Short mmCIF file of C-alpha atoms and ligand atoms in Angstrom, two decimals:
data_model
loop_
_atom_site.label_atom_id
_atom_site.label_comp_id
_atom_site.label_asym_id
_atom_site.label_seq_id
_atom_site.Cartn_x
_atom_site.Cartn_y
_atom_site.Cartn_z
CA UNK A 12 -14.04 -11.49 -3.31
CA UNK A 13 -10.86 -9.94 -3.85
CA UNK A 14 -10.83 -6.05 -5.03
CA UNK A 15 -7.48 -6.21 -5.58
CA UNK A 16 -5.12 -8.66 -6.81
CA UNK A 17 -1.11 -8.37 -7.96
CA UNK A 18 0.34 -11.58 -9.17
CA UNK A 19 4.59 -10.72 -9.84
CA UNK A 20 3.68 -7.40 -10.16
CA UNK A 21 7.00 -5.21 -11.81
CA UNK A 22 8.09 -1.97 -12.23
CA UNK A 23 11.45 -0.56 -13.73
CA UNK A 24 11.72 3.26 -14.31
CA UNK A 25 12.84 3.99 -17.55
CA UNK A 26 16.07 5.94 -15.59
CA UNK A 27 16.88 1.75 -14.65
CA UNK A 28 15.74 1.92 -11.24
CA UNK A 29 13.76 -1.41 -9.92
CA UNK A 30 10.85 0.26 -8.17
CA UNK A 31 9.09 -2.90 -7.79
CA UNK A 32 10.62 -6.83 -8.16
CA UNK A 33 7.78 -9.36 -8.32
CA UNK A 34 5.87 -8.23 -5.75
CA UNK A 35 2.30 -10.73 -5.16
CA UNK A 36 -0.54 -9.86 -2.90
CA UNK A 37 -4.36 -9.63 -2.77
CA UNK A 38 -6.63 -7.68 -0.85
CA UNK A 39 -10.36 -8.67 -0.42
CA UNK A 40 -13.37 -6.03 -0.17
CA UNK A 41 -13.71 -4.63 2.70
CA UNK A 42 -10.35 -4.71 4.00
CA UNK A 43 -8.01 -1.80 4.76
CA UNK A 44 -4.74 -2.61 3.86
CA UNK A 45 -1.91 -0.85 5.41
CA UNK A 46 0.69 -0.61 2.81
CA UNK A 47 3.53 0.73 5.02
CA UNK A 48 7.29 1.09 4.31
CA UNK A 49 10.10 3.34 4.42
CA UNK A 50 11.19 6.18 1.95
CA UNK A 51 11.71 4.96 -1.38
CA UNK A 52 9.99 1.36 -0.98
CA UNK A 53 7.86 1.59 -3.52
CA UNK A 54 4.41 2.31 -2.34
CA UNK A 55 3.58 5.60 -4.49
CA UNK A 56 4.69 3.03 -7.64
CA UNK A 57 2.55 0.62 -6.66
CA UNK A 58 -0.89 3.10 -6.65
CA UNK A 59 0.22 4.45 -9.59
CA UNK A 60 0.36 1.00 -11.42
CA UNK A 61 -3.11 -0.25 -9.30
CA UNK A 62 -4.68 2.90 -10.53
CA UNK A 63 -3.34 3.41 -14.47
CA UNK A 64 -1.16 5.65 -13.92
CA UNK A 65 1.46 4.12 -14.94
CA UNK A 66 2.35 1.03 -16.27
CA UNK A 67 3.88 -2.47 -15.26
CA UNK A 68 7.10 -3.27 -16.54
CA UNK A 69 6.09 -7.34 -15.67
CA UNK A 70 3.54 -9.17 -13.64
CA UNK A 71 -0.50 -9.02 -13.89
CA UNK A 72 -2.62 -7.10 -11.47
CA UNK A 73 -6.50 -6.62 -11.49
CA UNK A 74 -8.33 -4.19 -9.32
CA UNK A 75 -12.37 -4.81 -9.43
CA UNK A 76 -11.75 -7.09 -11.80
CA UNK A 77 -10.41 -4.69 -14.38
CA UNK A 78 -6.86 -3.79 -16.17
CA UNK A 79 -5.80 -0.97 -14.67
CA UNK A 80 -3.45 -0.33 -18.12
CA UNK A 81 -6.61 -1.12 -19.93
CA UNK A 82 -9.47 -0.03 -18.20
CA UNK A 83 -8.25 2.93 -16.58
CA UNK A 84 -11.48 4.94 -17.43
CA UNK A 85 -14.01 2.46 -15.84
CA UNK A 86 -11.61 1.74 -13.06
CA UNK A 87 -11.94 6.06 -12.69
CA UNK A 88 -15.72 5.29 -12.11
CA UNK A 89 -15.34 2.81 -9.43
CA UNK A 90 -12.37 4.79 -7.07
CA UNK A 91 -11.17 7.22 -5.50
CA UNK A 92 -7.57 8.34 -5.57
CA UNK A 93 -6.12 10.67 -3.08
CA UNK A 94 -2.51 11.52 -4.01
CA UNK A 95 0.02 14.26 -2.53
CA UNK A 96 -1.04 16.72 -5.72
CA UNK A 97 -4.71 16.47 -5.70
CA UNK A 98 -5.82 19.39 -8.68
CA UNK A 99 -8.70 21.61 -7.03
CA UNK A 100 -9.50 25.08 -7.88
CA UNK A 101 -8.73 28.25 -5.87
CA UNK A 102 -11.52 30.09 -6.46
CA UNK A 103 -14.01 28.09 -5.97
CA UNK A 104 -15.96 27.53 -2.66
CA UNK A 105 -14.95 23.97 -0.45
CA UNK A 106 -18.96 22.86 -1.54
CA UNK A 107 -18.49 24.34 -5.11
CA UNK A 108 -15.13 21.85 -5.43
CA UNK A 109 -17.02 19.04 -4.34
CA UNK A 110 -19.68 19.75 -6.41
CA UNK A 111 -17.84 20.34 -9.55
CA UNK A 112 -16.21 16.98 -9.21
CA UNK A 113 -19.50 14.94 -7.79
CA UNK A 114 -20.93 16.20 -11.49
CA UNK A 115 -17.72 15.26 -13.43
CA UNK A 116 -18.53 11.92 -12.02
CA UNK A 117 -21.72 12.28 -13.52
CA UNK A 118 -23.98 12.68 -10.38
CA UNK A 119 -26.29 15.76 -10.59
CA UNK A 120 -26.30 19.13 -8.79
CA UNK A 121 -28.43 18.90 -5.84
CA UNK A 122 -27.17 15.04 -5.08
CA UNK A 123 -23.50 16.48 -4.99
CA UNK A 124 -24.10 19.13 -3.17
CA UNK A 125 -25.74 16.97 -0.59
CA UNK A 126 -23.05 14.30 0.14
CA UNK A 127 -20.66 17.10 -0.01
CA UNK A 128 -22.32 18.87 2.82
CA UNK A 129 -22.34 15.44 4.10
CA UNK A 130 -18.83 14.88 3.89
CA UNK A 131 -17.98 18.57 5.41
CA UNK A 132 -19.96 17.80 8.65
CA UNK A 133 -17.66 13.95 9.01
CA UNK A 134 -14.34 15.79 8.36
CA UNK A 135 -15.07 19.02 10.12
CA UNK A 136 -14.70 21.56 7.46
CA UNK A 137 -18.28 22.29 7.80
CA UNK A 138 -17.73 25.96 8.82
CA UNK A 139 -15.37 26.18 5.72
CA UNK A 140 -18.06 24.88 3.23
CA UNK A 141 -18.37 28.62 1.70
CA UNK A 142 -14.92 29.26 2.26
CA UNK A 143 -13.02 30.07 -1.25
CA UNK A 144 -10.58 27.55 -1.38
CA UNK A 145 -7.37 30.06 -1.40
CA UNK A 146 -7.79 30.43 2.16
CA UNK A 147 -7.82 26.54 3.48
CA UNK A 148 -5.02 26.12 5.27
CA UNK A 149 -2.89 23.16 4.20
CA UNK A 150 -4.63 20.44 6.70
CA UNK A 151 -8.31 22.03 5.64
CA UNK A 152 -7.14 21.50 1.91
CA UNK A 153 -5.97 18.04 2.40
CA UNK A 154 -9.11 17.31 4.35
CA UNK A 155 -11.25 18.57 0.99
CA UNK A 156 -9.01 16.46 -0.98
CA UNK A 157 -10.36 13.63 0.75
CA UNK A 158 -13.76 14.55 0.41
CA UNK A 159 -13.58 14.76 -3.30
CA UNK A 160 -12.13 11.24 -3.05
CA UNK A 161 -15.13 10.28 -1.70
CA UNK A 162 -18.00 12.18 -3.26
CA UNK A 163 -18.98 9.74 -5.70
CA UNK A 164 -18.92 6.64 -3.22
CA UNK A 165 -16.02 5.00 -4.22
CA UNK A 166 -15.97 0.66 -3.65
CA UNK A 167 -12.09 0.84 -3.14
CA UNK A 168 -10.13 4.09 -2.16
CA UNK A 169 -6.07 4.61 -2.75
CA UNK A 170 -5.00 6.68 -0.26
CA UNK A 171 -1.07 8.25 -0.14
CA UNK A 172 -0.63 9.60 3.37
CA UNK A 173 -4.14 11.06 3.74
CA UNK A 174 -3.39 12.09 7.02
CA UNK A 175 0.16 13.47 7.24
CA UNK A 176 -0.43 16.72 7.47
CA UNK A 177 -3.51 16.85 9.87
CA UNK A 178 -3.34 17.16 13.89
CA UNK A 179 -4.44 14.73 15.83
CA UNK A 180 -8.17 16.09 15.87
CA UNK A 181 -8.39 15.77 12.24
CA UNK A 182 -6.72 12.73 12.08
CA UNK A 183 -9.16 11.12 14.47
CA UNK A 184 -12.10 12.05 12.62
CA UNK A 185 -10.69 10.80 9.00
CA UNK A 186 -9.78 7.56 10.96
CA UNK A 187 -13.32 7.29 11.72
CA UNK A 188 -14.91 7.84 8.53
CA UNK A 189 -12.55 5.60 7.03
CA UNK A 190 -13.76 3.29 9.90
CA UNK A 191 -16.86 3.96 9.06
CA UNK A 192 -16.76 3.59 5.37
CA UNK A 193 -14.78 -0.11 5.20
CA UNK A 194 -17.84 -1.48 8.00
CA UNK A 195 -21.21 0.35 6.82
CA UNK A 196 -20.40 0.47 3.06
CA UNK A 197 -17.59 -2.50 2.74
CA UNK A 198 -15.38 0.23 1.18
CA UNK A 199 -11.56 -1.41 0.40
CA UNK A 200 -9.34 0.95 1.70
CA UNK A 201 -5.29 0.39 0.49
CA UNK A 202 -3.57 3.27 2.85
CA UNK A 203 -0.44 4.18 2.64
CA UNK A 204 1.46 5.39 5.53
CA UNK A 205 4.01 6.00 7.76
CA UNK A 206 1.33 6.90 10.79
CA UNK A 207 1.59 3.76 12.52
CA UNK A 208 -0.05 4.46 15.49
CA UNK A 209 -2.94 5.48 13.55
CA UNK A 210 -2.72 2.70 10.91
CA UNK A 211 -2.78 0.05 13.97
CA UNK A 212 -6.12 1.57 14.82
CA UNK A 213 -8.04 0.91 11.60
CA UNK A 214 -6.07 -1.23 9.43
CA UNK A 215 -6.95 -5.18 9.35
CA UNK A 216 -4.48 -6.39 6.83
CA UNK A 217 -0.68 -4.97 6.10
CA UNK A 218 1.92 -5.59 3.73
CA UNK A 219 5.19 -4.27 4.96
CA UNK A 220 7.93 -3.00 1.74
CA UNK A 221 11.29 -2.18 1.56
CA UNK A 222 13.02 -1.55 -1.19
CA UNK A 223 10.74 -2.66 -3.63
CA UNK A 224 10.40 -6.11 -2.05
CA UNK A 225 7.15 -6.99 0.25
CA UNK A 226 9.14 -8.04 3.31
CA UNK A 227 5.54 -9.26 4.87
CA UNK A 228 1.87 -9.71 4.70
CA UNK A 229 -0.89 -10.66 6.91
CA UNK A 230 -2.82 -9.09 10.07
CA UNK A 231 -0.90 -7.82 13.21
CA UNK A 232 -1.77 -10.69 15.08
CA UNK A 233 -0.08 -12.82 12.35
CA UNK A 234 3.06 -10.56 11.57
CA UNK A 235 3.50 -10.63 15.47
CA UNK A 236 3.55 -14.23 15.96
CA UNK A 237 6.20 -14.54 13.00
CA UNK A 238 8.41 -11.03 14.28
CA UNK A 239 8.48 -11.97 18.17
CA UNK A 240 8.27 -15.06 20.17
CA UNK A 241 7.91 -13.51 23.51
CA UNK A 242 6.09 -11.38 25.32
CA UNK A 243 6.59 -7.61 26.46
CA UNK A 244 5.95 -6.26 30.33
CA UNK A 245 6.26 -2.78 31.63
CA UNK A 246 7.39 -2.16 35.05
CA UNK A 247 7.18 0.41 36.66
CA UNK A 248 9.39 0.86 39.75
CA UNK A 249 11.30 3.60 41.64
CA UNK A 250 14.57 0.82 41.27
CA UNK A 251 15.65 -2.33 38.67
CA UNK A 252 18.38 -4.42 39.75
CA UNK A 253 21.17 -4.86 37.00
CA UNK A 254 20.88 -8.84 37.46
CA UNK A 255 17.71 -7.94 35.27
CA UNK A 256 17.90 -7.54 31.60
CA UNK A 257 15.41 -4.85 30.54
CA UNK A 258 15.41 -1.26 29.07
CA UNK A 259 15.03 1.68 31.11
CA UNK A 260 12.68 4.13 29.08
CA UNK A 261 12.00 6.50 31.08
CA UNK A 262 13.16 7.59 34.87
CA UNK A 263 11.00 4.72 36.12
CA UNK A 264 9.58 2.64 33.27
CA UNK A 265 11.52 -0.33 32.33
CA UNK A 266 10.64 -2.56 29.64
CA UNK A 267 11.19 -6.27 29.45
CA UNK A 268 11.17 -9.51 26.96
CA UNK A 269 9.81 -12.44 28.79
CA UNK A 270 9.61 -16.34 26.85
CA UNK A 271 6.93 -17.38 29.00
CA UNK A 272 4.01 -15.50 31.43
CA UNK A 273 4.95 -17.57 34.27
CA UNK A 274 8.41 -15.42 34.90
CA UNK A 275 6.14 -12.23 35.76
CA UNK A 276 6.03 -13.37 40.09
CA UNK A 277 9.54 -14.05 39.78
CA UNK A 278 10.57 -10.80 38.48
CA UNK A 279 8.68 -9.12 40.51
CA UNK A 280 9.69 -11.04 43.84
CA UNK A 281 13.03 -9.98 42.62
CA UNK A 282 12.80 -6.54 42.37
CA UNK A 283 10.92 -5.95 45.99
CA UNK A 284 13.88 -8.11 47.34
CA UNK A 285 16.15 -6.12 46.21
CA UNK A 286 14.27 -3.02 47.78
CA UNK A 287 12.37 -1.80 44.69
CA UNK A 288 8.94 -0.33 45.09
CA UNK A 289 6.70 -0.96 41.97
CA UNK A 290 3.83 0.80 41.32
CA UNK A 291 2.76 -0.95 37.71
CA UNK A 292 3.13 -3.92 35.99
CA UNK A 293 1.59 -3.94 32.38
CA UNK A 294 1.92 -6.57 29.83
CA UNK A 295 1.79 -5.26 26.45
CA UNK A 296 1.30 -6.64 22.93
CA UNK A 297 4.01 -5.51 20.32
CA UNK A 298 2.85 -3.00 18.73
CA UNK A 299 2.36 -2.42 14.54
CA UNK A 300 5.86 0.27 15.22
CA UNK A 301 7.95 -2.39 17.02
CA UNK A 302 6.62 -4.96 14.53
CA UNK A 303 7.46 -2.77 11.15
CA UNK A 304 11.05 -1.92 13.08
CA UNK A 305 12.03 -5.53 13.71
CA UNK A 306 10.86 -6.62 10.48
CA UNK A 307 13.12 -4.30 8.63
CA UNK A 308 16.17 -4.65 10.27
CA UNK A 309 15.82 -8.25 10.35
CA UNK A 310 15.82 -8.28 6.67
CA UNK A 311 14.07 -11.43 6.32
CA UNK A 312 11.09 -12.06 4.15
CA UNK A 313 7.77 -13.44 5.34
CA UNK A 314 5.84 -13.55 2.54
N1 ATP B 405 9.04 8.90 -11.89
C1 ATP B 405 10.09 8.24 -11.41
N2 ATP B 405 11.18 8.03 -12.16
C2 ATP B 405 12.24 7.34 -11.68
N3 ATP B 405 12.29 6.81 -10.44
C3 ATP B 405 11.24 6.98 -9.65
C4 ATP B 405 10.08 7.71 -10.08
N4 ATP B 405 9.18 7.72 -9.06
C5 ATP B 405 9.76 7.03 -8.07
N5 ATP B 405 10.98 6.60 -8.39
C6 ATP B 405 11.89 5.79 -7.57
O1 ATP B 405 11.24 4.57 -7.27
C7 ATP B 405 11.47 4.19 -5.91
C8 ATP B 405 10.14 4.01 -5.21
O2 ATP B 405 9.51 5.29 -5.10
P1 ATP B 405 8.06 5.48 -4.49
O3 ATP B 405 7.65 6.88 -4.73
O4 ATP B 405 7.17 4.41 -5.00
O5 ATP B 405 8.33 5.23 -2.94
P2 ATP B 405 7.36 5.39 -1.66
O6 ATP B 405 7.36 4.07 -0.98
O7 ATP B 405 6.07 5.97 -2.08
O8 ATP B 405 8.19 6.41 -0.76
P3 ATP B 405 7.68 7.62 0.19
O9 ATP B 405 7.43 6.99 1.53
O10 ATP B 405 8.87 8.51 0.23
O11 ATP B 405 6.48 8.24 -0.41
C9 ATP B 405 12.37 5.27 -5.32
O12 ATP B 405 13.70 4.82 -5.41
C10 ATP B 405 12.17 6.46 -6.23
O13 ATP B 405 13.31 7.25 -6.30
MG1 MG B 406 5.08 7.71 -1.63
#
């Protein structure tokens, strides 16, 4: 089934500027979607529009099978929505936050309280639980905004850079409930962000935008195959003869494109000839960042 589905999907600010142009894509349950992209490309527009926000200027969309222009209310029910301004109160308590929204969602005290303690312990604010609010730092706050994302168990979750403020700690362990949420629960997760190295650790699907345009779609294995038709080795060697093309990147790690696997010996023969003395020899996949790089300077659309 698919949670979420744009067909031409439109948006022109009422200033004139094109935030979207006709962009089509689905995402079935389960998934998390990185929806990644520079600056400007149109991914904030695009939860806004997915979540009622705001509306379409052309196109149809349906998330769970609803309007989002329509049926924003019931659509309310069924996700969670973690933005950059995410309303919570000062005064209250980290577990009196949670609690206060697990009941606007219509769940009672007691079961609030406990999936909030619950979801405390997974994002490690559990020492901050009685903690007024006031004094979270800015990570610990965007951590609880998360949490109130999730208290009412969500099917799908929007989620605008949920971890660009955290260290790498906290980071880790909202990668891992997210993990954990999309395989035990079959949670759809559409994540925006510019983390790539963390969105190549969970994400199974991406879409790639630029400037309102979806330059590409499809899983890394697929946007690979269409972005690079070679393979990547690391070498690394105390010396790397100029005959050979590659890119130093650091004092003795060179990087190199190779067509086929078979030109590995030869390279290396070459370099010991030549009176280098290697010490590593890695082939590596492309990764999501060299993917979302070449895709955007090449321009060219894969969708
Ligand atoms: N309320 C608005 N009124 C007019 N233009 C807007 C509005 N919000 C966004 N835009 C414009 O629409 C385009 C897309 O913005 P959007 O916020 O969707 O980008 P984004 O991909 O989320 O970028 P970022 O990575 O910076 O968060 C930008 O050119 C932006 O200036
Ligand atoms: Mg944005």
């Amino acid at each position: 089934m698919n949670v979420i589905e744009i067909e031409q999907l439109e948006k022109t600010y009422p200033e004139g500027k094109k935030a979207l142009d006709t962009i089509s894509l689905v995402v079935p349950q389960g998934t998390i979607f990185g929806f990644l992209g520079p600056n400007g490309a149109g991914k904030t527009t695009t939860i806004k529009l997915l979540t009622g926000i705001l509306n379409p200027t052309g196109g149809e969309m349906s998330v769970l099978n609803l309007n989002p222009a329509k049926e924003a209310e019931k659509l309310h029910q069924l996700t969670g929505v973690l933005t950059e301004h995410a309303g919570m109160y000062d005064h209250l308590t980290g577990i009196d936050n949670l609690s206060f929204f697990g009941q606007l969602f219509g769940m009672s005290k007691s079961d609030s309280e406990a999936k909030g303690m619950q979801l405390l312990e997974k994002l490690g604010l559990s020492d901050a639980a009685q903690v007024k609010l006031k004094s979270y730092s800015t990570g610990m706050r965007q951590r609880l905004s998360l949490a109130r994302t999730l208290i009412h168990s969500p099917k799908l979750l929007f989620l605008d850079e949920p971890t660009s403020g955290l260290d790498p700690e906290s980071t880790k362990s909202v990668n891992e409930l997210l993990l954990e949420l999309s395989k035990e629960e079959g949670t759809t997760i559409f994540l925006c962000t510019h983390q790539l190295r963390y969105a190549q650790e969970i994400c199974n699907e991406y879409g790639l935008m630029d400037n309102g345009k979806l330059l590409a779609l499809g899983s890394l294995e697929q946007l690979r195959k269409r972005t690079f038709n070679s393979y990547k080795l690391t070498i690394e060697t105390d010396f790397m003869p100029q005959t050979i093309d590659s890119k130093q990147i650091s004092e003795d790690t060179y990087e190199l494109s190779l067509q086929e696997k078979s030109e590995i010996p030869v390279l290396v023969k070459e370099i010991v000839q030549q009176g280098g003395n290697i010490s590593q020899v890695t082939p590596t996949d492309y990764s999501l960042e060299d993917i979302y790089f070449a895709l955007l300077e090449g321009g060219e659309t894969y969708v």
